[in-house]
Coordinates of C-alpha atoms and ligand atoms in Angstrom, one line a residue:
X1 CA 38.7 13.8 -3.3
X2 CA 40.1 17.0 -1.8
X3 CA 43.5 17.3 -3.5
X4 CA 43.4 20.2 -5.9
X5 CA 45.8 20.8 -8.7
X6 CA 47.4 24.2 -8.7
X7 CA 47.2 26.0 -12.0
X8 CA 51.0 26.6 -12.2
X9 CA 51.6 22.9 -12.4
X10 CA 52.9 22.0 -15.9
X11 CA 52.3 18.8 -17.7
X12 CA 55.4 17.3 -19.0
X13 CA 54.1 14.1 -20.5
X14 CA 51.0 14.7 -22.5
X15 CA 48.8 12.2 -24.3
X16 CA 46.9 12.8 -27.5
X17 CA 43.5 14.3 -27.4
X18 CA 40.8 11.7 -26.9
X19 CA 43.1 9.2 -25.2
X20 CA 40.9 7.1 -22.9
X21 CA 41.8 6.8 -19.2
X22 CA 40.2 4.0 -17.2
X23 CA 40.5 1.4 -14.5
X24 CA 39.9 -2.3 -14.7
X25 CA 38.4 -5.1 -12.6
X26 CA 37.1 -8.6 -13.1
X27 CA 33.9 -10.2 -11.9
X28 CA 35.3 -13.0 -9.6
X29 CA 37.8 -10.6 -8.1
X30 CA 35.3 -8.0 -6.9
X31 CA 31.7 -9.0 -7.1
X32 CA 31.1 -11.4 -4.3
X33 CA 27.4 -12.3 -4.0
X34 CA 28.5 -15.7 -5.0
X35 CA 25.2 -17.4 -4.2
X36 CA 23.0 -14.4 -4.8
X37 CA 20.5 -13.7 -7.5
X38 CA 20.5 -17.1 -9.1
X39 CA 24.2 -17.1 -10.0
X40 CA 25.7 -20.5 -10.9
X41 CA 29.1 -21.7 -9.7
X42 CA 32.3 -21.2 -11.6
X43 CA 35.6 -23.0 -11.7
X44 CA 37.0 -20.3 -9.4
X45 CA 34.4 -21.0 -6.8
X46 CA 35.3 -24.7 -6.9
X47 CA 39.1 -24.0 -7.0
X48 CA 39.1 -21.5 -4.1
X49 CA 37.0 -23.8 -2.0
X50 CA 39.5 -26.6 -2.5
X51 CA 41.9 -26.8 0.4
X52 CA 45.4 -25.7 -0.4
X53 CA 44.7 -23.9 -3.7
X54 CA 44.5 -20.2 -2.6
X55 CA 46.5 -18.5 0.1
X56 CA 44.9 -18.7 3.6
X57 CA 41.9 -20.5 2.0
X58 CA 40.6 -17.1 0.8
X59 CA 37.6 -17.2 -1.7
X60 CA 35.7 -14.7 -3.8
X61 CA 32.5 -15.4 -1.9
X62 CA 32.3 -11.8 -0.7
X63 CA 35.4 -10.2 -2.3
X64 CA 34.7 -6.4 -2.5
X65 CA 30.9 -7.1 -2.3
X66 CA 30.6 -5.0 -5.5
X67 CA 27.4 -6.9 -6.4
X68 CA 25.7 -5.4 -3.4
X69 CA 27.5 -2.0 -3.5
X70 CA 27.0 -1.0 -7.1
X71 CA 25.8 2.5 -6.4
X72 CA 28.6 3.3 -4.0
X73 CA 31.1 2.0 -6.4
X74 CA 29.7 3.9 -9.4
X75 CA 29.9 7.1 -7.3
X76 CA 33.5 6.3 -6.5
X77 CA 34.4 5.9 -10.2
X78 CA 32.8 9.2 -11.0
X79 CA 34.6 10.8 -8.1
X80 CA 37.9 9.5 -9.5
X81 CA 37.1 11.1 -12.8
X82 CA 37.4 7.8 -14.7
X83 CA 36.6 8.1 -18.4
X84 CA 36.2 4.3 -18.9
X85 CA 35.6 1.3 -16.8
X86 CA 36.7 -2.2 -17.9
X87 CA 34.9 -5.0 -16.1
X88 CA 34.1 -8.6 -16.8
X89 CA 30.8 -10.4 -16.9
X90 CA 30.4 -13.5 -14.8
X91 CA 29.2 -16.0 -17.3
X92 CA 27.6 -18.2 -14.6
X93 CA 25.7 -15.2 -13.2
X94 CA 23.9 -14.7 -16.5
X95 CA 23.8 -18.3 -17.7
X96 CA 24.1 -20.5 -14.5
X97 CA 24.3 -23.6 -16.6
X98 CA 26.7 -22.1 -19.1
X99 CA 24.0 -22.2 -21.8
X100 CA 20.3 -22.5 -22.0
X101 CA 18.2 -20.6 -19.5
X102 CA 19.1 -17.0 -18.9
X103 CA 19.2 -15.7 -15.3
X104 CA 17.4 -12.4 -15.7
X105 CA 18.4 -11.2 -12.3
X106 CA 22.0 -11.7 -13.0
X107 CA 21.8 -10.0 -16.4
X108 CA 19.9 -7.1 -14.8
X109 CA 22.9 -6.4 -12.6
X110 CA 25.0 -5.7 -15.7
X111 CA 22.2 -3.6 -17.2
X112 CA 22.3 -1.5 -14.1
X113 CA 26.1 -1.3 -14.2
X114 CA 26.1 -0.2 -17.8
X115 CA 23.4 2.3 -17.3
X116 CA 25.0 3.6 -14.2
X117 CA 28.3 4.1 -16.0
X118 CA 26.7 5.9 -19.0
X119 CA 24.7 8.2 -16.6
X120 CA 28.1 9.3 -15.2
X121 CA 29.7 9.7 -18.7
X122 CA 32.0 6.6 -18.2
X123 CA 32.6 4.4 -21.2
X124 CA 31.9 0.7 -20.4
X125 CA 34.5 -1.8 -21.7
X126 CA 33.2 -5.3 -21.3
X127 CA 35.3 -8.5 -21.0
X128 CA 33.3 -11.7 -21.6
X129 CA 35.7 -14.2 -20.1
X130 CA 38.0 -13.4 -17.3
X131 CA 38.7 -17.0 -16.3
X132 CA 35.5 -17.9 -14.3
X133 CA 34.1 -20.6 -16.5
X134 CA 30.7 -21.9 -15.4
X135 CA 31.3 -25.1 -13.4
X136 CA 28.5 -26.7 -15.4
X137 CA 30.7 -26.4 -18.5
X138 CA 33.8 -27.6 -16.7
X139 CA 31.8 -30.7 -15.9
X140 CA 31.5 -31.2 -19.7
X141 CA 35.3 -30.8 -20.1
X142 CA 35.5 -27.0 -20.0
X143 CA 37.5 -25.5 -22.8
X144 CA 39.2 -28.8 -23.4
X145 CA 35.9 -29.7 -25.2
X146 CA 35.1 -28.2 -28.6
X147 CA 31.5 -27.8 -27.4
X148 CA 32.4 -25.0 -25.1
X149 CA 33.6 -23.0 -28.1
X150 CA 30.0 -22.9 -29.4
X151 CA 28.5 -22.2 -26.0
X152 CA 30.8 -19.3 -25.6
X153 CA 29.7 -17.9 -29.0
X154 CA 26.1 -18.2 -27.8
X155 CA 26.9 -16.4 -24.6
X156 CA 28.7 -13.6 -26.5
X157 CA 25.7 -13.2 -28.8
X158 CA 23.4 -12.9 -25.7
X159 CA 25.6 -10.1 -24.2
X160 CA 25.8 -8.3 -27.6
X161 CA 22.0 -8.4 -27.9
X162 CA 21.4 -7.3 -24.3
X163 CA 24.1 -4.7 -23.8
X164 CA 25.7 -3.9 -27.1
X165 CA 23.4 -1.0 -27.8
X166 CA 24.9 0.9 -24.9
X167 CA 28.2 -0.9 -24.4
X168 CA 29.6 -1.6 -27.8
X169 CA 33.2 -2.1 -26.7
X170 CA 33.6 -5.8 -25.9
X171 CA 36.6 -8.0 -25.5
X172 CA 36.1 -11.8 -25.8
X173 CA 38.9 -13.2 -23.7
X174 CA 41.2 -11.9 -21.0
X175 CA 44.7 -13.3 -21.0
X176 CA 43.9 -16.7 -22.6
X177 CA 47.5 -17.7 -22.1
X178 CA 46.9 -17.6 -18.3
X179 CA 43.7 -19.6 -18.5
X180 CA 45.3 -22.2 -20.7
X181 CA 48.7 -22.7 -19.0
X182 CA 48.3 -21.5 -15.4
X183 CA 45.0 -23.3 -15.3
X184 CA 45.9 -26.5 -17.1
X185 CA 49.7 -26.9 -17.3
X186 CA 51.0 -25.8 -13.9
X187 CA 47.8 -26.0 -12.0
X188 CA 48.3 -22.6 -10.2
X189 CA 44.9 -21.4 -11.4
X190 CA 41.5 -22.9 -11.8
X191 CA 40.6 -25.5 -12.9
X192 CA 44.0 -26.7 -11.5
X193 CA 45.1 -29.3 -14.0
X194 CA 48.7 -30.4 -14.9
X195 CA 48.3 -31.7 -18.4
X196 CA 50.2 -30.1 -21.3
X197 CA 47.9 -31.4 -24.0
X198 CA 44.9 -30.1 -22.1
X199 CA 46.6 -26.7 -21.9
X200 CA 47.4 -26.5 -25.6
X201 CA 43.9 -27.6 -26.4
X202 CA 42.5 -24.9 -24.2
X203 CA 44.8 -22.3 -25.7
X204 CA 43.5 -23.2 -29.2
X205 CA 39.8 -23.5 -28.2
X206 CA 39.8 -20.1 -26.6
X207 CA 41.0 -18.5 -29.8
X208 CA 38.5 -20.5 -31.8
X209 CA 35.8 -19.4 -29.4
X210 CA 37.0 -15.8 -29.8
X211 CA 36.6 -16.0 -33.6
X212 CA 33.2 -17.6 -33.5
X213 CA 32.1 -15.1 -30.9
X214 CA 33.2 -12.2 -33.1
X215 CA 31.0 -13.5 -35.9
X216 CA 28.1 -14.2 -33.5
X217 CA 28.3 -10.7 -32.0
X218 CA 28.6 -9.0 -35.4
X219 CA 25.5 -10.9 -36.5
X220 CA 23.6 -9.4 -33.6
X221 CA 24.8 -5.8 -34.3
X222 CA 27.1 -4.3 -36.9
X223 CA 28.2 -1.3 -34.7
X224 CA 30.2 -3.1 -32.0
X225 CA 33.9 -2.4 -31.3
X226 CA 35.3 -5.9 -30.7
X227 CA 38.7 -6.9 -29.3
X228 CA 40.6 -9.4 -27.3
X229 CA 43.0 -9.0 -24.4
X230 CA 46.4 -10.6 -24.5
X231 CA 49.2 -10.6 -22.0
X232 CA 52.5 -10.4 -23.9
X233 CA 55.8 -10.2 -22.2
X234 CA 59.4 -10.2 -23.2
X235 CA 61.2 -13.4 -22.2
X236 CA 64.7 -12.7 -20.9
X237 CA 67.5 -14.5 -19.3
X238 CA 68.7 -13.3 -15.9
X239 CA 70.9 -14.9 -13.2
X240 CA 73.1 -18.0 -13.5
X241 CA 73.2 -20.2 -15.3
X242 CA 71.7 -18.3 -18.2
X243 CA 68.3 -19.6 -19.6
X244 CA 69.0 -21.5 -22.8
X245 CA 68.3 -19.4 -25.9
X246 CA 66.1 -22.1 -27.4
X247 CA 64.0 -22.1 -24.3
X248 CA 63.5 -18.4 -24.4
X249 CA 62.5 -18.7 -28.1
X250 CA 59.9 -21.3 -27.3
X251 CA 58.6 -19.3 -24.4
X252 CA 58.3 -16.3 -26.7
X253 CA 56.4 -18.5 -29.1
X254 CA 54.0 -19.8 -26.6
X255 CA 53.3 -16.6 -24.7
X256 CA 53.5 -14.0 -27.5
X257 CA 53.7 -15.2 -31.2
X258 CA 51.1 -17.9 -30.9
X259 CA 48.3 -15.4 -30.1
X260 CA 49.3 -12.5 -32.3
X261 CA 50.3 -14.7 -35.3
X262 CA 46.9 -16.5 -35.1
X263 CA 44.8 -13.4 -34.6
X264 CA 46.6 -11.2 -37.1
X265 CA 48.1 -13.5 -39.7
X266 CA 45.8 -16.5 -39.5
X267 CA 48.7 -18.9 -38.8
X268 CA 50.2 -20.4 -35.7
X269 CA 54.0 -20.0 -35.7
X270 CA 55.6 -23.0 -37.4
X271 CA 58.3 -23.5 -34.7
X272 CA 55.7 -23.6 -31.9
X273 CA 53.5 -26.0 -33.8
X274 CA 56.5 -28.2 -34.5
X275 CA 57.5 -28.2 -30.9
X276 CA 54.0 -29.0 -29.8
X277 CA 53.6 -31.9 -32.2
X278 CA 50.7 -34.1 -31.0
X279 CA 49.9 -31.7 -28.2
X280 CA 48.3 -29.5 -30.8
X281 CA 46.0 -32.1 -32.2
X282 CA 42.9 -30.0 -31.5
X283 CA 43.9 -27.6 -34.3
X284 CA 41.7 -28.6 -37.2
X285 CA 41.6 -27.4 -40.8
X286 CA 39.7 -24.1 -41.1
X287 CA 40.1 -23.1 -37.5
X288 CA 42.8 -20.5 -38.1
X289 CA 40.6 -18.8 -40.7
X290 CA 37.9 -18.6 -38.2
X291 CA 40.2 -17.2 -35.5
X292 CA 41.7 -14.4 -37.7
X293 CA 38.6 -12.3 -37.9
X294 CA 39.2 -8.5 -38.2
X295 CA 39.4 -6.8 -34.9
X296 CA 38.6 -3.2 -34.0
X297 CA 41.2 -3.1 -31.2
X298 CA 43.5 -5.2 -29.2
X299 CA 44.0 -5.1 -25.5
X300 CA 47.4 -5.6 -23.9
X301 CA 47.9 -6.4 -20.3
X302 CA 51.5 -5.4 -19.4
X303 CA 53.2 -5.8 -16.0
X304 CA 56.8 -7.1 -16.3
X305 CA 59.4 -8.8 -18.4
X306 CA 59.4 -12.6 -17.9
X307 CA 62.9 -13.4 -16.4
X308 CA 64.3 -16.9 -16.3
X309 CA 67.5 -18.6 -15.3
X310 CA 68.7 -22.0 -16.5
X311 CA 68.4 -25.0 -14.1
X312 CA 71.4 -25.4 -11.7
X313 CA 73.3 -28.3 -13.2
X314 CA 74.8 -29.3 -9.8
X315 CA 73.3 -32.8 -9.1
X316 CA 73.1 -31.9 -5.4
X317 CA 70.6 -29.1 -6.4
X318 CA 68.5 -31.3 -8.6
X319 CA 65.5 -31.5 -6.2
X320 CA 66.0 -28.2 -4.5
X321 CA 62.9 -26.0 -4.3
X322 CA 64.6 -23.1 -6.1
X323 CA 65.7 -25.4 -8.9
X324 CA 62.4 -26.6 -10.2
X325 CA 61.5 -26.1 -13.8
X326 CA 58.8 -23.7 -14.7
X327 CA 55.8 -25.9 -15.8
X328 CA 53.6 -23.3 -17.6
X329 CA 55.3 -23.6 -21.0
X330 CA 54.9 -27.1 -22.5
X331 CA 58.0 -28.4 -24.3
X332 CA 60.2 -26.1 -22.1
X333 CA 61.6 -27.8 -19.0
X334 CA 65.0 -26.2 -18.8
X335 CA 64.3 -22.9 -17.1
X336 CA 63.3 -21.8 -13.6
X337 CA 62.2 -18.4 -12.3
X338 CA 65.1 -15.9 -12.1
X339 CA 66.0 -14.7 -8.7
X340 CA 63.8 -11.8 -7.6
X341 CA 65.2 -8.5 -8.7
X342 CA 66.2 -5.8 -6.3
X343 CA 63.6 -3.6 -7.9
X344 CA 60.3 -5.4 -7.5
X345 CA 56.8 -4.9 -6.3
X346 CA 55.3 -6.6 -3.2
X347 CA 54.2 -9.4 -5.5
X348 CA 57.9 -10.0 -6.4
X349 CA 57.3 -8.9 -9.9
X350 CA 60.2 -7.0 -11.5
X351 CA 59.7 -3.3 -12.4
X352 CA 60.6 -3.2 -16.1
X353 CA 59.2 0.0 -17.8
X354 CA 61.9 -0.2 -20.5
X355 CA 60.7 -3.7 -21.5
X356 CA 57.1 -2.4 -21.6
X357 CA 58.2 0.2 -24.2
X358 CA 60.3 -2.3 -26.1
X359 CA 57.5 -4.8 -26.2
X360 CA 54.9 -2.4 -27.6
X361 CA 57.4 -1.2 -30.3
X362 CA 58.2 -4.8 -31.2
X363 CA 54.5 -5.7 -31.7
X364 CA 54.1 -2.6 -33.8
X365 CA 57.0 -3.6 -36.0
X366 CA 56.3 -7.3 -36.2
X367 CA 52.6 -7.0 -36.9
X368 CA 51.7 -4.5 -39.6
X369 CA 48.0 -5.3 -39.1
X370 CA 48.1 -4.7 -35.3
X371 CA 44.9 -2.9 -34.6
X372 CA 44.7 0.1 -32.3
X373 CA 46.0 -0.8 -28.9
X374 CA 44.5 -0.3 -25.5
X375 CA 46.6 -1.1 -22.5
X376 CA 43.9 -2.9 -20.7
X377 CA 45.9 -3.6 -17.6
X378 CA 49.0 -2.2 -15.9
X379 CA 49.6 -1.7 -12.2
X380 CA 51.4 -3.0 -9.1
X381 CA 50.8 -4.6 -5.8
X382 CA 51.9 -2.7 -2.7
X383 CA 50.6 -3.3 0.8
X384 CA 50.3 0.2 2.2
X385 CA 48.1 0.6 5.2
X386 CA 45.4 3.2 5.9
X387 CA 46.6 5.4 8.7
X388 CA 44.2 8.1 10.0
X389 CA 42.1 7.7 6.9
X390 CA 45.0 8.1 4.5
X391 CA 46.8 5.4 2.4
X392 CA 50.0 7.0 1.2
X393 CA 51.0 4.7 -1.6
X394 CA 53.9 6.7 -3.1
X395 CA 55.5 3.6 -4.5
X396 CA 52.5 3.1 -6.8
X397 CA 52.6 6.6 -8.0
X398 CA 56.3 6.2 -8.8
X399 CA 55.7 2.9 -10.6
X400 CA 52.8 4.3 -12.7
X401 CA 54.8 7.4 -13.5
X402 CA 57.6 5.3 -15.0
X403 CA 55.2 3.0 -16.9
X404 CA 53.2 5.9 -18.3
X405 CA 56.3 7.7 -19.4
X406 CA 57.4 4.5 -21.2
X407 CA 54.0 4.2 -22.8
X408 CA 54.2 7.7 -24.1
X409 CA 57.7 7.0 -25.5
X410 CA 56.3 3.9 -27.3
X411 CA 53.6 6.1 -28.8
X412 CA 56.3 8.5 -30.0
X413 CA 57.9 5.5 -31.6
X414 CA 54.8 5.0 -33.6
X415 CA 52.6 2.6 -31.6
X416 CA 48.9 3.5 -32.0
X417 CA 47.7 3.4 -28.3
X418 CA 44.3 4.7 -27.7
X419 CA 43.8 4.3 -24.0
X420 CA 45.1 3.0 -20.7
X421 CA 43.4 1.1 -17.9
X422 CA 44.9 1.0 -14.4
X423 CA 44.8 -2.4 -12.7
X424 CA 42.9 -2.2 -10.5
X425 CA 40.2 0.1 -9.3
X426 CA 40.0 -1.8 -6.0
X427 CA 42.2 -4.0 -3.9
X428 CA 40.6 -7.4 -4.7
X429 CA 40.8 -11.2 -4.8
X430 CA 44.2 -11.7 -6.5
X431 CA 43.6 -15.3 -7.6
X432 CA 45.8 -17.8 -5.9
X433 CA 47.3 -15.1 -3.7
X434 CA 43.9 -14.3 -2.1
X435 CA 43.6 -10.9 -0.6
X436 CA 47.3 -10.6 0.2
X437 CA 48.3 -8.7 -2.9
X438 CA 46.8 -5.2 -3.1
X439 CA 46.6 -3.7 -6.6
X440 CA 44.0 -1.1 -6.0
X441 CA 43.8 2.6 -6.5
X442 CA 41.2 2.3 -3.8
X443 CA 42.0 0.5 -0.6
X444 CA 39.5 -2.1 0.6
X445 CA 39.3 -3.2 4.2
X446 CA 38.2 -6.8 3.8
X447 CA 36.7 -6.9 7.3
X448 CA 34.5 -3.8 7.0
X449 CA 34.5 -3.5 3.2
X450 CA 35.2 0.2 3.6
X451 CA 36.7 1.8 0.5
X452 CA 39.4 4.4 0.9
X453 CA 40.9 6.0 -2.2
X454 CA 44.7 5.9 -1.9
X455 CA 47.1 8.8 -2.7
X456 CA 47.5 7.2 -6.1
X457 CA 43.7 7.5 -6.7
X458 CA 43.9 11.3 -6.2
X459 CA 47.1 11.4 -8.3
X460 CA 45.4 9.4 -11.1
X461 CA 42.4 11.7 -11.1
X462 CA 44.9 14.5 -11.8
X463 CA 46.5 12.4 -14.6
X464 CA 43.1 11.9 -16.2
X465 CA 42.1 15.6 -15.8
X466 CA 45.5 16.8 -17.3
X467 CA 45.6 14.0 -19.9
X468 CA 49.1 13.4 -18.9
X469 CA 51.6 13.3 -16.1
X470 CA 51.9 16.4 -13.9
X471 CA 55.4 18.0 -14.1
Ligands
FCB501 C1 46.4 -10.1 -14.6 C2 44.9 -10.5 -14.5 C3 44.2 -9.7 -13.5 C4 45.0 -9.4 -12.2 C5 46.4 -8.9 -12.6 C6 47.2 -8.6 -11.4 O1 47.1 -11.2 -15.1 O2 44.3 -10.3 -15.7 O3 43.0 -10.4 -13.2 O4 45.1 -10.6 -11.5 O5 47.0 -9.8 -13.5

C-alpha cells in the first residue's frame, strides 16, 4: 500500500463518526480446503461438481485457498485499513453432518479467524448461512423440511456459544430470496431444483429458522447483536413491450415485501399469500410470531434495480431464447429480463445508484420499525488485468463513488445506515459464473493464488481513513 493521501485533499462526502467500513466474503466463495480438516460436503460442492451447472466446470474446491492462507489474508485486511470484515461460516465445516458431532478442527479455523481479526482491531461480522447447506441435510430434504429449521437453530446456538463472546455481530441468513428461488424455482443455484412449491417452502422455512435461531442465540448470550441480510431491489419495467404492472407488483411482493413484512410486522403481505395459495402451505399458525423477533440491525445487499420487459407477443418469438419467462418468481410468468442497459458492469448488471437511494428511502418510510441498516454488500464485477503488478480498475472506483454518494444522500433523507461492506474483499468463486466475474478489491490469480490489491483497494483504504469520499 504505497499510495499516500496528500493533506490538501478535501473530503466532499463525509459519513457520520463511527460509521463502520468493511469488506465481505462468503465461505464457499473463498475458503477452498474443501476436503480438509474434516469438513463435510455442502450443496454447493455437489452442484458445482455436477456437469453443466457452473461455467467451465469451476468449483470451490480451492477457490482463494483462504482456509490455508489465513495469516496472509488477515495481514491484507489490516493493510487495507478495514474496520470490519463480514464472512460466513461453512456449516458443514463445523458440523459435517449438519447436526450432532462438532468438527473441532473446523471450528478452530473460525476461532483463529475471529482472534486474528480482533488482534488487528477489525470487527468480525458473522453470517451463519450463505447458501452452503450441508449435503447431509439436503439428503433429508434441505430447507424444504421443517426439521432443518431446528437444526439451523442448534447450529446458531453452537456458534453463539463458541464465538459470541468475541464476535457478537451475527446475521442468520444471507439473501434468503436467492437461496429459495434461484436454488429451488429456476435451478440456477444449488440445490438446482425447479419446483415453485419447494421454493416458497424454503423461503418460509429460512425465515422460521431465522426466528428460532435468534431465540436460541439469545438464550446462549444476552449481549449479541443479531441481524439478517436481505437483498431488496426495485422492480421496474424497461424495454418493449412493458412488463405488466401486476407482474411488477408480484415481483416486489416476493422479493421485497415478503421479507420485511414478515420480519418487521409479523405478517406476510396478503396479496403475495393470495397469489401463492397452496404454494404457501408450509406457513403454519404461530410461525409469523416466531419470525418477527426483534432485531438489532438489518443487512441490505444492494447491487441493481431489477429490470424486466414483457414477453414478446409475436407468436414467431414464442420459443426464442430472448423471450423466455423469468422463472425465479412463482406466479409470475409474464416477464423476461430487460435488454442489457448501455451502462452495465461486466456481469451485465445495470448501474443504478439512484435506485439504490430510492430503495433505502422507501424501506425507511414503509417500515417505521426498520432497525439500523448496514449495507452488507455492494460492488461490481470488472475484469481488469494485472499489468506489471498493477490492476488499474478505475471503473470500480467510479462505480463505488456513485453508490457511496447515493448512500450518503439516502442518509441525508433520514435512513439510519451504520456501515458499509464492499463486495468483495477478493475476486472469488462467483457461484454459477465460476471465476469469470471478478468482484474483488484484491485481484486473485487463480493459477498461482497470488493476491494483488487493485487500484480500488488503495482508493478504498483512503475512503476508510477519511470516513468519506476524497474530493
Ligand atoms: C450476492 C451474494 C454474494 C455475491 C454477490 C455478487 O447476491 O450474496 O455471494 O455473489 O451477490
